[in-house]
Amino acid sequence: GEDVEQSLFLSVREGDSSVINCTYTDSSSTYLYWYKQEPGAGLQLLTYIFSNMDMKQDQRLTVLLNKKDKHLSLRIADTQTGDSAIYFCAENSNSNSGYALNFGKGTSLLVTP
Amino acid sequence: EADIYQTPRYLVIGTGKKITLECSQTMGHDKMYWYQQDPGMELHLIHYSYGVNSTEKGDLSSESTVSRIRTEHFPLTLESARPSHTSQYLCASTRTGTVSYNEQFFGPGTRLTVL
């Protein structure tokens, strides 16, 4: 299937901004998503962006999409220790089985005091 | 908060046992999914369903089976558990017909350990 790639680890200090990057290969992706997974829990949708947009802002979260380069990023402003979690990038397209989301491997974000 | 439930949350079981992981959602969603999440965090789609009486195998081959007799219920069964089945199993659901905004709601997961 198509690939979604993310860096595996990111460590930032509390109060700094975090930027998590993602690349994908399926040019027919219509929506791209960021999910958050806290220890021992399922995935929670953080935000999403439609493929004809290049930016979306939602409080401390900013999503940037470069459709030409198939690059997606999630910026978390004023990162807090409660933001420590695994962040998954995901895309959907007609080519995905059952219209399931295609996930990256997740980026583990560690926020230190 | 998503109304999708999984039981048990944790299960430790011996090799050869038959187990069923339960998943239920109260949102009336037609599509449901099972993902297996390995220790490296990556999610693999193992089963999905478009609706009642529909079940399909996902991208990752799995020895488990599923059934969808009711819209809200999508249980996963392992006839004979093995240590290689040790993993976290995540259930999800969504309500879309074709490609569109397609938020998948996830249950809390079942962490299975087979000794």
mmCIF file with all atom_site columns, C-alpha atoms in Angstrom:
data_model
loop_
_atom_site.group_PDB
_atom_site.id
_atom_site.type_symbol
_atom_site.label_atom_id
_atom_site.label_alt_id
_atom_site.label_comp_id
_atom_site.label_asym_id
_atom_site.label_entity_id
_atom_site.label_seq_id
_atom_site.pdbx_PDB_ins_code
_atom_site.Cartn_x
_atom_site.Cartn_y
_atom_site.Cartn_z
_atom_site.occupancy
_atom_site.B_iso_or_equiv
_atom_site.pdbx_formal_charge
_atom_site.auth_seq_id
_atom_site.auth_comp_id
_atom_site.auth_asym_id
_atom_site.auth_atom_id
_atom_site.pdbx_PDB_model_num
ATOM 1   C CA . GLY A 1 1   ? 0.000   0.000   0.000  1.00 0.00 ? 1   GLY A CA 1
ATOM 2   C CA . GLU A 1 2   ? 0.924   3.636   0.025  1.00 0.00 ? 2   GLU A CA 1
ATOM 3   C CA . ASP A 1 3   ? 3.425   4.864   2.595  1.00 0.00 ? 3   ASP A CA 1
ATOM 4   C CA . VAL A 1 4   ? 3.133   7.398   5.368  1.00 0.00 ? 4   VAL A CA 1
ATOM 5   C CA . GLU A 1 5   ? 6.461   8.249   6.999  1.00 0.00 ? 5   GLU A CA 1
ATOM 6   C CA . GLN A 1 6   ? 7.216   10.065  10.241 1.00 0.00 ? 6   GLN A CA 1
ATOM 7   C CA . SER A 1 7   ? 10.255  10.608  12.378 1.00 0.00 ? 7   SER A CA 1
ATOM 8   C CA . LEU A 1 8   ? 10.070  8.327   15.412 1.00 0.00 ? 8   LEU A CA 1
ATOM 9   C CA . PHE A 1 9   ? 11.121  10.565  18.279 1.00 0.00 ? 9   PHE A CA 1
ATOM 10  C CA . LEU A 1 10  ? 11.047  14.222  19.255 1.00 0.00 ? 10  LEU A CA 1
ATOM 11  C CA . SER A 1 11  ? 12.109  15.788  22.528 1.00 0.00 ? 11  SER A CA 1
ATOM 12  C CA . VAL A 1 12  ? 11.338  19.405  23.430 1.00 0.00 ? 12  VAL A CA 1
ATOM 13  C CA . ARG A 1 13  ? 11.393  21.549  26.538 1.00 0.00 ? 13  ARG A CA 1
ATOM 14  C CA . GLU A 1 14  ? 8.216   22.752  28.141 1.00 0.00 ? 14  GLU A CA 1
ATOM 15  C CA . GLY A 1 15  ? 7.105   26.075  26.659 1.00 0.00 ? 15  GLY A CA 1
ATOM 16  C CA . ASP A 1 16  ? 8.901   25.540  23.350 1.00 0.00 ? 16  ASP A CA 1
ATOM 17  C CA . SER A 1 17  ? 7.153   24.769  20.069 1.00 0.00 ? 17  SER A CA 1
ATOM 18  C CA . SER A 1 18  ? 7.085   21.212  18.730 1.00 0.00 ? 18  SER A CA 1
ATOM 19  C CA . VAL A 1 19  ? 7.011   20.395  15.040 1.00 0.00 ? 19  VAL A CA 1
ATOM 20  C CA . ILE A 1 20  ? 6.182   16.878  13.928 1.00 0.00 ? 20  ILE A CA 1
ATOM 21  C CA . ASN A 1 21  ? 6.667   16.089  10.260 1.00 0.00 ? 21  ASN A CA 1
ATOM 22  C CA . CYS A 1 22  ? 5.038   13.541  7.985  1.00 0.00 ? 22  CYS A CA 1
ATOM 23  C CA . THR A 1 23  ? 5.354   12.596  4.334  1.00 0.00 ? 23  THR A CA 1
ATOM 24  C CA . TYR A 1 24  ? 2.936   10.510  2.310  1.00 0.00 ? 24  TYR A CA 1
ATOM 25  C CA . THR A 1 25  ? 2.937   9.043   -1.181 1.00 0.00 ? 25  THR A CA 1
ATOM 26  C CA . ASP A 1 26  ? -0.720  8.731   -2.209 1.00 0.00 ? 26  ASP A CA 1
ATOM 27  C CA . SER A 1 27  ? -1.536  11.753  -4.349 1.00 0.00 ? 27  SER A CA 1
ATOM 28  C CA . SER A 1 28  ? -5.255  10.923  -4.202 1.00 0.00 ? 28  SER A CA 1
ATOM 29  C CA . SER A 1 29  ? -5.452  11.484  -0.436 1.00 0.00 ? 29  SER A CA 1
ATOM 30  C CA . THR A 1 30  ? -8.342  13.811  0.246  1.00 0.00 ? 30  THR A CA 1
ATOM 31  C CA . TYR A 1 31  ? -8.024  14.343  3.993  1.00 0.00 ? 31  TYR A CA 1
ATOM 32  C CA . LEU A 1 32  ? -5.010  14.129  6.265  1.00 0.00 ? 32  LEU A CA 1
ATOM 33  C CA . TYR A 1 33  ? -5.248  13.670  9.994  1.00 0.00 ? 33  TYR A CA 1
ATOM 34  C CA . TRP A 1 34  ? -3.281  13.942  13.166 1.00 0.00 ? 34  TRP A CA 1
ATOM 35  C CA . TYR A 1 35  ? -4.144  11.552  15.970 1.00 0.00 ? 35  TYR A CA 1
ATOM 36  C CA . LYS A 1 36  ? -2.760  11.479  19.513 1.00 0.00 ? 36  LYS A CA 1
ATOM 37  C CA . GLN A 1 37  ? -2.269  8.337   21.601 1.00 0.00 ? 37  GLN A CA 1
ATOM 38  C CA . GLU A 1 38  ? -1.573  8.551   25.303 1.00 0.00 ? 38  GLU A CA 1
ATOM 39  C CA . PRO A 1 39  ? -0.141  5.542   27.180 1.00 0.00 ? 39  PRO A CA 1
ATOM 40  C CA . GLY A 1 40  ? -2.584  2.662   27.475 1.00 0.00 ? 40  GLY A CA 1
ATOM 41  C CA . ALA A 1 41  ? -5.259  4.423   25.449 1.00 0.00 ? 41  ALA A CA 1
ATOM 42  C CA . GLY A 1 42  ? -6.751  4.392   21.975 1.00 0.00 ? 42  GLY A CA 1
ATOM 43  C CA . LEU A 1 43  ? -6.198  7.081   19.366 1.00 0.00 ? 43  LEU A CA 1
ATOM 44  C CA . GLN A 1 44  ? -7.859  10.458  19.626 1.00 0.00 ? 44  GLN A CA 1
ATOM 45  C CA . LEU A 1 45  ? -8.348  12.755  16.645 1.00 0.00 ? 45  LEU A CA 1
ATOM 46  C CA . LEU A 1 46  ? -6.498  16.034  17.184 1.00 0.00 ? 46  LEU A CA 1
ATOM 47  C CA . THR A 1 47  ? -7.109  17.791  13.905 1.00 0.00 ? 47  THR A CA 1
ATOM 48  C CA . TYR A 1 48  ? -7.455  17.221  10.182 1.00 0.00 ? 48  TYR A CA 1
ATOM 49  C CA . ILE A 1 49  ? -6.945  19.147  6.967  1.00 0.00 ? 49  ILE A CA 1
ATOM 50  C CA . PHE A 1 50  ? -8.607  18.884  3.581  1.00 0.00 ? 50  PHE A CA 1
ATOM 51  C CA . SER A 1 51  ? -6.179  18.394  0.734  1.00 0.00 ? 51  SER A CA 1
ATOM 52  C CA . ASN A 1 52  ? -7.059  21.678  -1.005 1.00 0.00 ? 52  ASN A CA 1
ATOM 53  C CA . MET A 1 53  ? -6.002  23.662  2.070  1.00 0.00 ? 53  MET A CA 1
ATOM 54  C CA . ASP A 1 54  ? -2.443  24.562  2.929  1.00 0.00 ? 54  ASP A CA 1
ATOM 55  C CA . MET A 1 55  ? -2.883  25.600  6.537  1.00 0.00 ? 55  MET A CA 1
ATOM 56  C CA . LYS A 1 56  ? -5.261  25.084  9.408  1.00 0.00 ? 56  LYS A CA 1
ATOM 57  C CA . GLN A 1 57  ? -4.986  26.555  12.879 1.00 0.00 ? 57  GLN A CA 1
ATOM 58  C CA . ASP A 1 58  ? -6.837  25.334  15.936 1.00 0.00 ? 58  ASP A CA 1
ATOM 59  C CA . GLN A 1 59  ? -5.790  26.956  19.227 1.00 0.00 ? 59  GLN A CA 1
ATOM 60  C CA . ARG A 1 60  ? -2.216  25.738  19.921 1.00 0.00 ? 60  ARG A CA 1
ATOM 61  C CA . LEU A 1 61  ? -2.183  23.461  16.879 1.00 0.00 ? 61  LEU A CA 1
ATOM 62  C CA . THR A 1 62  ? -1.139  24.510  13.383 1.00 0.00 ? 62  THR A CA 1
ATOM 63  C CA . VAL A 1 63  ? -1.240  22.082  10.475 1.00 0.00 ? 63  VAL A CA 1
ATOM 64  C CA . LEU A 1 64  ? 0.710   22.866  7.324  1.00 0.00 ? 64  LEU A CA 1
ATOM 65  C CA . LEU A 1 65  ? 0.190   20.937  4.115  1.00 0.00 ? 65  LEU A CA 1
ATOM 66  C CA . ASN A 1 66  ? 2.449   21.055  1.083  1.00 0.00 ? 66  ASN A CA 1
ATOM 67  C CA . LYS A 1 67  ? 0.506   18.991  -1.408 1.00 0.00 ? 67  LYS A CA 1
ATOM 68  C CA . LYS A 1 68  ? 3.146   19.288  -4.121 1.00 0.00 ? 68  LYS A CA 1
ATOM 69  C CA . ASP A 1 69  ? 5.792   17.736  -1.858 1.00 0.00 ? 69  ASP A CA 1
ATOM 70  C CA . LYS A 1 70  ? 3.244   15.524  -0.038 1.00 0.00 ? 70  LYS A CA 1
ATOM 71  C CA . HIS A 1 71  ? 4.470   16.908  3.273  1.00 0.00 ? 71  HIS A CA 1
ATOM 72  C CA . LEU A 1 72  ? 2.345   17.479  6.353  1.00 0.00 ? 72  LEU A CA 1
ATOM 73  C CA . SER A 1 73  ? 3.408   18.997  9.631  1.00 0.00 ? 73  SER A CA 1
ATOM 74  C CA . LEU A 1 74  ? 1.872   19.557  13.036 1.00 0.00 ? 74  LEU A CA 1
ATOM 75  C CA . ARG A 1 75  ? 3.105   22.438  15.155 1.00 0.00 ? 75  ARG A CA 1
ATOM 76  C CA . ILE A 1 76  ? 2.211   22.558  18.831 1.00 0.00 ? 76  ILE A CA 1
ATOM 77  C CA . ALA A 1 77  ? 2.782   25.968  20.364 1.00 0.00 ? 77  ALA A CA 1
ATOM 78  C CA . ASP A 1 78  ? 3.753   26.359  24.024 1.00 0.00 ? 78  ASP A CA 1
ATOM 79  C CA . THR A 1 79  ? 4.208   22.612  24.447 1.00 0.00 ? 79  THR A CA 1
ATOM 80  C CA . GLN A 1 80  ? 3.210   21.259  27.859 1.00 0.00 ? 80  GLN A CA 1
ATOM 81  C CA . THR A 1 81  ? 4.209   18.068  29.671 1.00 0.00 ? 81  THR A CA 1
ATOM 82  C CA . GLY A 1 82  ? 0.650   16.828  29.068 1.00 0.00 ? 82  GLY A CA 1
ATOM 83  C CA . ASP A 1 83  ? 1.386   16.890  25.355 1.00 0.00 ? 83  ASP A CA 1
ATOM 84  C CA . SER A 1 84  ? 3.816   13.986  25.791 1.00 0.00 ? 84  SER A CA 1
ATOM 85  C CA . ALA A 1 85  ? 2.296   11.187  23.730 1.00 0.00 ? 85  ALA A CA 1
ATOM 86  C CA . ILE A 1 86  ? 2.584   9.420   20.403 1.00 0.00 ? 86  ILE A CA 1
ATOM 87  C CA . TYR A 1 87  ? 1.337   11.403  17.406 1.00 0.00 ? 87  TYR A CA 1
ATOM 88  C CA . PHE A 1 88  ? 0.154   9.620   14.288 1.00 0.00 ? 88  PHE A CA 1
ATOM 89  C CA . CYS A 1 89  ? -0.182  11.109  10.846 1.00 0.00 ? 89  CYS A CA 1
ATOM 90  C CA . ALA A 1 90  ? -2.882  9.440   8.686  1.00 0.00 ? 90  ALA A CA 1
ATOM 91  C CA . GLU A 1 91  ? -4.392  9.786   5.242  1.00 0.00 ? 91  GLU A CA 1
ATOM 92  C CA . ASN A 1 92  ? -7.450  8.420   3.496  1.00 0.00 ? 92  ASN A CA 1
ATOM 93  C CA . SER A 1 93  ? -8.099  7.728   -0.137 1.00 0.00 ? 93  SER A CA 1
ATOM 94  C CA . ASN A 1 94  ? -10.163 5.463   -2.327 1.00 0.00 ? 94  ASN A CA 1
ATOM 95  C CA . SER A 1 95  ? -7.243  3.050   -2.566 1.00 0.00 ? 95  SER A CA 1
ATOM 96  C CA . ASN A 1 96  ? -7.305  2.199   1.132  1.00 0.00 ? 96  ASN A CA 1
ATOM 97  C CA . SER A 1 97  ? -8.957  -1.076  2.126  1.00 0.00 ? 97  SER A CA 1
ATOM 98  C CA . GLY A 1 98  ? -12.466 -0.398  3.459  1.00 0.00 ? 98  GLY A CA 1
ATOM 99  C CA . TYR A 1 99  ? -11.718 3.331   3.335  1.00 0.00 ? 99  TYR A CA 1
ATOM 100 C CA . ALA A 1 100 ? -9.600  2.744   6.415  1.00 0.00 ? 100 ALA A CA 1
ATOM 101 C CA . LEU A 1 101 ? -7.041  5.323   7.354  1.00 0.00 ? 101 LEU A CA 1
ATOM 102 C CA . ASN A 1 102 ? -3.435  4.663   6.443  1.00 0.00 ? 102 ASN A CA 1
ATOM 103 C CA . PHE A 1 103 ? -1.263  5.540   9.446  1.00 0.00 ? 103 PHE A CA 1
ATOM 104 C CA . GLY A 1 104 ? 2.379   6.411   9.855  1.00 0.00 ? 104 GLY A CA 1
ATOM 105 C CA . LYS A 1 105 ? 4.424   4.643   12.525 1.00 0.00 ? 105 LYS A CA 1
ATOM 106 C CA . GLY A 1 106 ? 3.912   7.442   15.021 1.00 0.00 ? 106 GLY A CA 1
ATOM 107 C CA . THR A 1 107 ? 6.197   10.075  16.516 1.00 0.00 ? 107 THR A CA 1
ATOM 108 C CA . SER A 1 108 ? 6.872   9.774   20.225 1.00 0.00 ? 108 SER A CA 1
ATOM 109 C CA . LEU A 1 109 ? 6.933   13.300  21.697 1.00 0.00 ? 109 LEU A CA 1
ATOM 110 C CA . LEU A 1 110 ? 8.668   13.792  25.035 1.00 0.00 ? 110 LEU A CA 1
ATOM 111 C CA . VAL A 1 111 ? 8.243   17.133  26.772 1.00 0.00 ? 111 VAL A CA 1
ATOM 112 C CA . THR A 1 112 ? 10.734  17.823  29.536 1.00 0.00 ? 112 THR A CA 1
ATOM 113 C CA . PRO A 1 113 ? 10.256  20.416  32.298 1.00 0.00 ? 113 PRO A CA 1
ATOM 114 C CA . GLU B 2 1   ? -15.769 11.540  23.752 1.00 0.00 ? 1   GLU B CA 1
ATOM 115 C CA . ALA B 2 2   ? -16.158 8.566   21.437 1.00 0.00 ? 2   ALA B CA 1
ATOM 116 C CA . ASP B 2 3   ? -18.832 6.000   22.297 1.00 0.00 ? 3   ASP B CA 1
ATOM 117 C CA . ILE B 2 4   ? -16.850 2.941   21.362 1.00 0.00 ? 4   ILE B CA 1
ATOM 118 C CA . TYR B 2 5   ? -16.006 0.323   23.921 1.00 0.00 ? 5   TYR B CA 1
ATOM 119 C CA . GLN B 2 6   ? -13.637 -2.592  24.115 1.00 0.00 ? 6   GLN B CA 1
ATOM 120 C CA . THR B 2 7   ? -13.468 -5.391  26.642 1.00 0.00 ? 7   THR B CA 1
ATOM 121 C CA . PRO B 2 8   ? -11.413 -6.693  28.229 1.00 0.00 ? 8   PRO B CA 1
ATOM 122 C CA . ARG B 2 9   ? -8.848  -3.898  28.501 1.00 0.00 ? 9   ARG B CA 1
ATOM 123 C CA . TYR B 2 10  ? -6.124  -6.359  29.490 1.00 0.00 ? 10  TYR B CA 1
ATOM 124 C CA . LEU B 2 11  ? -5.980  -10.107 28.988 1.00 0.00 ? 11  LEU B CA 1
ATOM 125 C CA . VAL B 2 12  ? -3.254  -12.583 29.926 1.00 0.00 ? 12  VAL B CA 1
ATOM 126 C CA . ILE B 2 13  ? -3.929  -16.063 28.677 1.00 0.00 ? 13  ILE B CA 1
ATOM 127 C CA . GLY B 2 14  ? -2.143  -19.351 28.037 1.00 0.00 ? 14  GLY B CA 1
ATOM 128 C CA . THR B 2 15  ? -1.270  -20.792 24.660 1.00 0.00 ? 15  THR B CA 1
ATOM 129 C CA . GLY B 2 16  ? -4.040  -22.718 22.914 1.00 0.00 ? 16  GLY B CA 1
ATOM 130 C CA . LYS B 2 17  ? -6.951  -20.921 24.545 1.00 0.00 ? 17  LYS B CA 1
ATOM 131 C CA . LYS B 2 18  ? -9.838  -19.534 22.525 1.00 0.00 ? 18  LYS B CA 1
ATOM 132 C CA . ILE B 2 19  ? -10.491 -15.838 23.137 1.00 0.00 ? 19  ILE B CA 1
ATOM 133 C CA . THR B 2 20  ? -12.942 -13.223 21.946 1.00 0.00 ? 20  THR B CA 1
ATOM 134 C CA . LEU B 2 21  ? -12.208 -9.517  22.092 1.00 0.00 ? 21  LEU B CA 1
ATOM 135 C CA . GLU B 2 22  ? -15.359 -7.437  22.259 1.00 0.00 ? 22  GLU B CA 1
ATOM 136 C CA . CYS B 2 23  ? -15.985 -4.137  20.500 1.00 0.00 ? 23  CYS B CA 1
ATOM 137 C CA . SER B 2 24  ? -19.212 -2.154  20.588 1.00 0.00 ? 24  SER B CA 1
ATOM 138 C CA . GLN B 2 25  ? -20.164 1.323   19.408 1.00 0.00 ? 25  GLN B CA 1
ATOM 139 C CA . THR B 2 26  ? -23.340 3.287   20.066 1.00 0.00 ? 26  THR B CA 1
ATOM 140 C CA . MET B 2 27  ? -22.938 5.835   17.280 1.00 0.00 ? 27  MET B CA 1
ATOM 141 C CA . GLY B 2 28  ? -24.747 3.849   14.584 1.00 0.00 ? 28  GLY B CA 1
ATOM 142 C CA . HIS B 2 29  ? -21.614 3.722   12.447 1.00 0.00 ? 29  HIS B CA 1
ATOM 143 C CA . ASP B 2 30  ? -21.672 1.378   9.493  1.00 0.00 ? 30  ASP B CA 1
ATOM 144 C CA . LYS B 2 31  ? -17.950 0.830   9.068  1.00 0.00 ? 31  LYS B CA 1
ATOM 145 C CA . MET B 2 32  ? -15.887 -0.847  11.740 1.00 0.00 ? 32  MET B CA 1
ATOM 146 C CA . TYR B 2 33  ? -12.224 -1.821  11.863 1.00 0.00 ? 33  TYR B CA 1
ATOM 147 C CA . TRP B 2 34  ? -9.734  -3.854  13.847 1.00 0.00 ? 34  TRP B CA 1
ATOM 148 C CA . TYR B 2 35  ? -6.116  -2.747  13.999 1.00 0.00 ? 35  TYR B CA 1
ATOM 149 C CA . GLN B 2 36  ? -3.191  -4.587  15.551 1.00 0.00 ? 36  GLN B CA 1
ATOM 150 C CA . GLN B 2 37  ? -0.616  -2.305  17.090 1.00 0.00 ? 37  GLN B CA 1
ATOM 151 C CA . ASP B 2 38  ? 2.829   -3.820  17.530 1.00 0.00 ? 38  ASP B CA 1
ATOM 152 C CA . PRO B 2 39  ? 5.436   -2.767  20.110 1.00 0.00 ? 39  PRO B CA 1
ATOM 153 C CA . GLY B 2 40  ? 6.972   -0.438  17.527 1.00 0.00 ? 40  GLY B CA 1
ATOM 154 C CA . MET B 2 41  ? 3.676   1.496   17.640 1.00 0.00 ? 41  MET B CA 1
ATOM 155 C CA . GLU B 2 42  ? 2.743   0.941   13.992 1.00 0.00 ? 42  GLU B CA 1
ATOM 156 C CA . LEU B 2 43  ? -0.935  0.147   13.349 1.00 0.00 ? 43  LEU B CA 1
ATOM 157 C CA . HIS B 2 44  ? -1.856  -2.622  10.949 1.00 0.00 ? 44  HIS B CA 1
ATOM 158 C CA . LEU B 2 45  ? -5.393  -3.089  9.615  1.00 0.00 ? 45  LEU B CA 1
ATOM 159 C CA . ILE B 2 46  ? -6.394  -6.732  10.139 1.00 0.00 ? 46  ILE B CA 1
ATOM 160 C CA . HIS B 2 47  ? -10.177 -6.717  9.576  1.00 0.00 ? 47  HIS B CA 1
ATOM 161 C CA . TYR B 2 48  ? -12.920 -4.356  8.500  1.00 0.00 ? 48  TYR B CA 1
ATOM 162 C CA . SER B 2 49  ? -16.643 -4.373  7.913  1.00 0.00 ? 49  SER B CA 1
ATOM 163 C CA . TYR B 2 50  ? -18.852 -2.204  5.722  1.00 0.00 ? 50  TYR B CA 1
ATOM 164 C CA . GLY B 2 51  ? -21.946 -3.132  7.711  1.00 0.00 ? 51  GLY B CA 1
ATOM 165 C CA . VAL B 2 52  ? -24.040 -6.041  8.984  1.00 0.00 ? 52  VAL B CA 1
ATOM 166 C CA . ASN B 2 53  ? -22.993 -9.412  7.513  1.00 0.00 ? 53  ASN B CA 1
ATOM 167 C CA . SER B 2 54  ? -19.946 -7.817  5.845  1.00 0.00 ? 54  SER B CA 1
ATOM 168 C CA . THR B 2 55  ? -16.436 -8.797  6.928  1.00 0.00 ? 55  THR B CA 1
ATOM 169 C CA . GLU B 2 56  ? -13.181 -8.376  5.014  1.00 0.00 ? 56  GLU B CA 1
ATOM 170 C CA . LYS B 2 57  ? -9.549  -9.135  5.736  1.00 0.00 ? 57  LYS B CA 1
ATOM 171 C CA . GLY B 2 58  ? -7.256  -6.174  6.060  1.00 0.00 ? 58  GLY B CA 1
ATOM 172 C CA . ASP B 2 59  ? -3.767  -5.467  4.838  1.00 0.00 ? 59  ASP B CA 1
ATOM 173 C CA . LEU B 2 60  ? -2.008  -7.580  7.482  1.00 0.00 ? 60  LEU B CA 1
ATOM 174 C CA . SER B 2 61  ? -2.710  -11.285 7.476  1.00 0.00 ? 61  SER B CA 1
ATOM 175 C CA . SER B 2 62  ? -4.180  -12.425 10.782 1.00 0.00 ? 62  SER B CA 1
ATOM 176 C CA . GLU B 2 63  ? -5.267  -15.773 12.164 1.00 0.00 ? 63  GLU B CA 1
ATOM 177 C CA . SER B 2 64  ? -8.157  -14.065 13.911 1.00 0.00 ? 64  SER B CA 1
ATOM 178 C CA . THR B 2 65  ? -11.726 -13.991 12.625 1.00 0.00 ? 65  THR B CA 1
ATOM 179 C CA . VAL B 2 66  ? -14.497 -11.429 13.019 1.00 0.00 ? 66  VAL B CA 1
ATOM 180 C CA . SER B 2 67  ? -18.255 -11.305 12.751 1.00 0.00 ? 67  SER B CA 1
ATOM 181 C CA . ARG B 2 68  ? -20.811 -8.522  12.267 1.00 0.00 ? 68  ARG B CA 1
ATOM 182 C CA . ILE B 2 69  ? -24.269 -9.732  13.152 1.00 0.00 ? 69  ILE B CA 1
ATOM 183 C CA . ARG B 2 70  ? -25.379 -6.401  14.609 1.00 0.00 ? 70  ARG B CA 1
ATOM 184 C CA . THR B 2 71  ? -24.420 -2.890  13.539 1.00 0.00 ? 71  THR B CA 1
ATOM 185 C CA . GLU B 2 72  ? -23.047 -1.970  16.941 1.00 0.00 ? 72  GLU B CA 1
ATOM 186 C CA . HIS B 2 73  ? -21.022 -5.125  17.626 1.00 0.00 ? 73  HIS B CA 1
ATOM 187 C CA . PHE B 2 74  ? -17.786 -6.321  15.951 1.00 0.00 ? 74  PHE B CA 1
ATOM 188 C CA . PRO B 2 75  ? -16.081 -9.060  17.980 1.00 0.00 ? 75  PRO B CA 1
ATOM 189 C CA . LEU B 2 76  ? -12.699 -10.568 17.119 1.00 0.00 ? 76  LEU B CA 1
ATOM 190 C CA . THR B 2 77  ? -11.943 -14.211 17.885 1.00 0.00 ? 77  THR B CA 1
ATOM 191 C CA . LEU B 2 78  ? -8.728  -16.191 18.128 1.00 0.00 ? 78  LEU B CA 1
ATOM 192 C CA . GLU B 2 79  ? -9.479  -19.933 18.081 1.00 0.00 ? 79  GLU B CA 1
ATOM 193 C CA . SER B 2 80  ? -6.106  -20.923 19.518 1.00 0.00 ? 80  SER B CA 1
ATOM 194 C CA . ALA B 2 81  ? -3.992  -18.142 20.987 1.00 0.00 ? 81  ALA B CA 1
ATOM 195 C CA . ARG B 2 82  ? -0.203  -18.203 20.535 1.00 0.00 ? 82  ARG B CA 1
ATOM 196 C CA . PRO B 2 83  ? 2.579   -16.005 21.907 1.00 0.00 ? 83  PRO B CA 1
ATOM 197 C CA . SER B 2 84  ? 2.900   -14.403 18.465 1.00 0.00 ? 84  SER B CA 1
ATOM 198 C CA . HIS B 2 85  ? -0.610  -12.961 18.988 1.00 0.00 ? 85  HIS B CA 1
ATOM 199 C CA . THR B 2 86  ? 0.636   -10.837 21.883 1.00 0.00 ? 86  THR B CA 1
ATOM 200 C CA . SER B 2 87  ? -0.169  -7.275  20.896 1.00 0.00 ? 87  SER B CA 1
ATOM 201 C CA . GLN B 2 88  ? -2.537  -4.357  21.414 1.00 0.00 ? 88  GLN B CA 1
ATOM 202 C CA . TYR B 2 89  ? -5.796  -4.623  19.464 1.00 0.00 ? 89  TYR B CA 1
ATOM 203 C CA . LEU B 2 90  ? -7.653  -1.420  18.612 1.00 0.00 ? 90  LEU B CA 1
ATOM 204 C CA . CYS B 2 91  ? -11.215 -1.242  17.349 1.00 0.00 ? 91  CYS B CA 1
ATOM 205 C CA . ALA B 2 92  ? -12.474 1.765   15.375 1.00 0.00 ? 92  ALA B CA 1
ATOM 206 C CA . SER B 2 93  ? -15.614 2.887   13.593 1.00 0.00 ? 93  SER B CA 1
ATOM 207 C CA . THR B 2 94  ? -16.692 5.557   11.140 1.00 0.00 ? 94  THR B CA 1
ATOM 208 C CA . ARG B 2 95  ? -19.799 6.643   9.260  1.00 0.00 ? 95  ARG B CA 1
ATOM 209 C CA . THR B 2 96  ? -19.047 7.621   5.710  1.00 0.00 ? 96  THR B CA 1
ATOM 210 C CA . GLY B 2 97  ? -20.044 6.236   2.340  1.00 0.00 ? 97  GLY B CA 1
ATOM 211 C CA . THR B 2 98  ? -17.115 7.235   0.174  1.00 0.00 ? 98  THR B CA 1
ATOM 212 C CA . VAL B 2 99  ? -13.972 9.237   0.535  1.00 0.00 ? 99  VAL B CA 1
ATOM 213 C CA . SER B 2 100 ? -14.800 12.303  2.540  1.00 0.00 ? 100 SER B CA 1
ATOM 214 C CA . TYR B 2 101 ? -14.086 13.575  5.970  1.00 0.00 ? 101 TYR B CA 1
ATOM 215 C CA . ASN B 2 102 ? -13.592 10.243  7.595  1.00 0.00 ? 102 ASN B CA 1
ATOM 216 C CA . GLU B 2 103 ? -12.885 10.565  11.303 1.00 0.00 ? 103 GLU B CA 1
ATOM 217 C CA . GLN B 2 104 ? -12.297 7.179   12.791 1.00 0.00 ? 104 GLN B CA 1
ATOM 218 C CA . PHE B 2 105 ? -13.288 6.865   16.433 1.00 0.00 ? 105 PHE B CA 1
ATOM 219 C CA . PHE B 2 106 ? -11.146 4.479   18.421 1.00 0.00 ? 106 PHE B CA 1
ATOM 220 C CA . GLY B 2 107 ? -11.840 2.334   21.424 1.00 0.00 ? 107 GLY B CA 1
ATOM 221 C CA . PRO B 2 108 ? -9.337  2.218   24.314 1.00 0.00 ? 108 PRO B CA 1
ATOM 222 C CA . GLY B 2 109 ? -7.793  -1.020  23.070 1.00 0.00 ? 109 GLY B CA 1
ATOM 223 C CA . THR B 2 110 ? -7.256  -4.517  24.439 1.00 0.00 ? 110 THR B CA 1
ATOM 224 C CA . ARG B 2 111 ? -3.744  -5.439  25.433 1.00 0.00 ? 111 ARG B CA 1
ATOM 225 C CA . LEU B 2 112 ? -3.378  -9.175  24.903 1.00 0.00 ? 112 LEU B CA 1
ATOM 226 C CA . THR B 2 113 ? -0.524  -11.239 26.316 1.00 0.00 ? 113 THR B CA 1
ATOM 227 C CA . VAL B 2 114 ? -0.288  -14.899 25.413 1.00 0.00 ? 114 VAL B CA 1
ATOM 228 C CA . LEU B 2 115 ? 2.093   -16.928 27.581 1.00 0.00 ? 115 LEU B CA 1
#
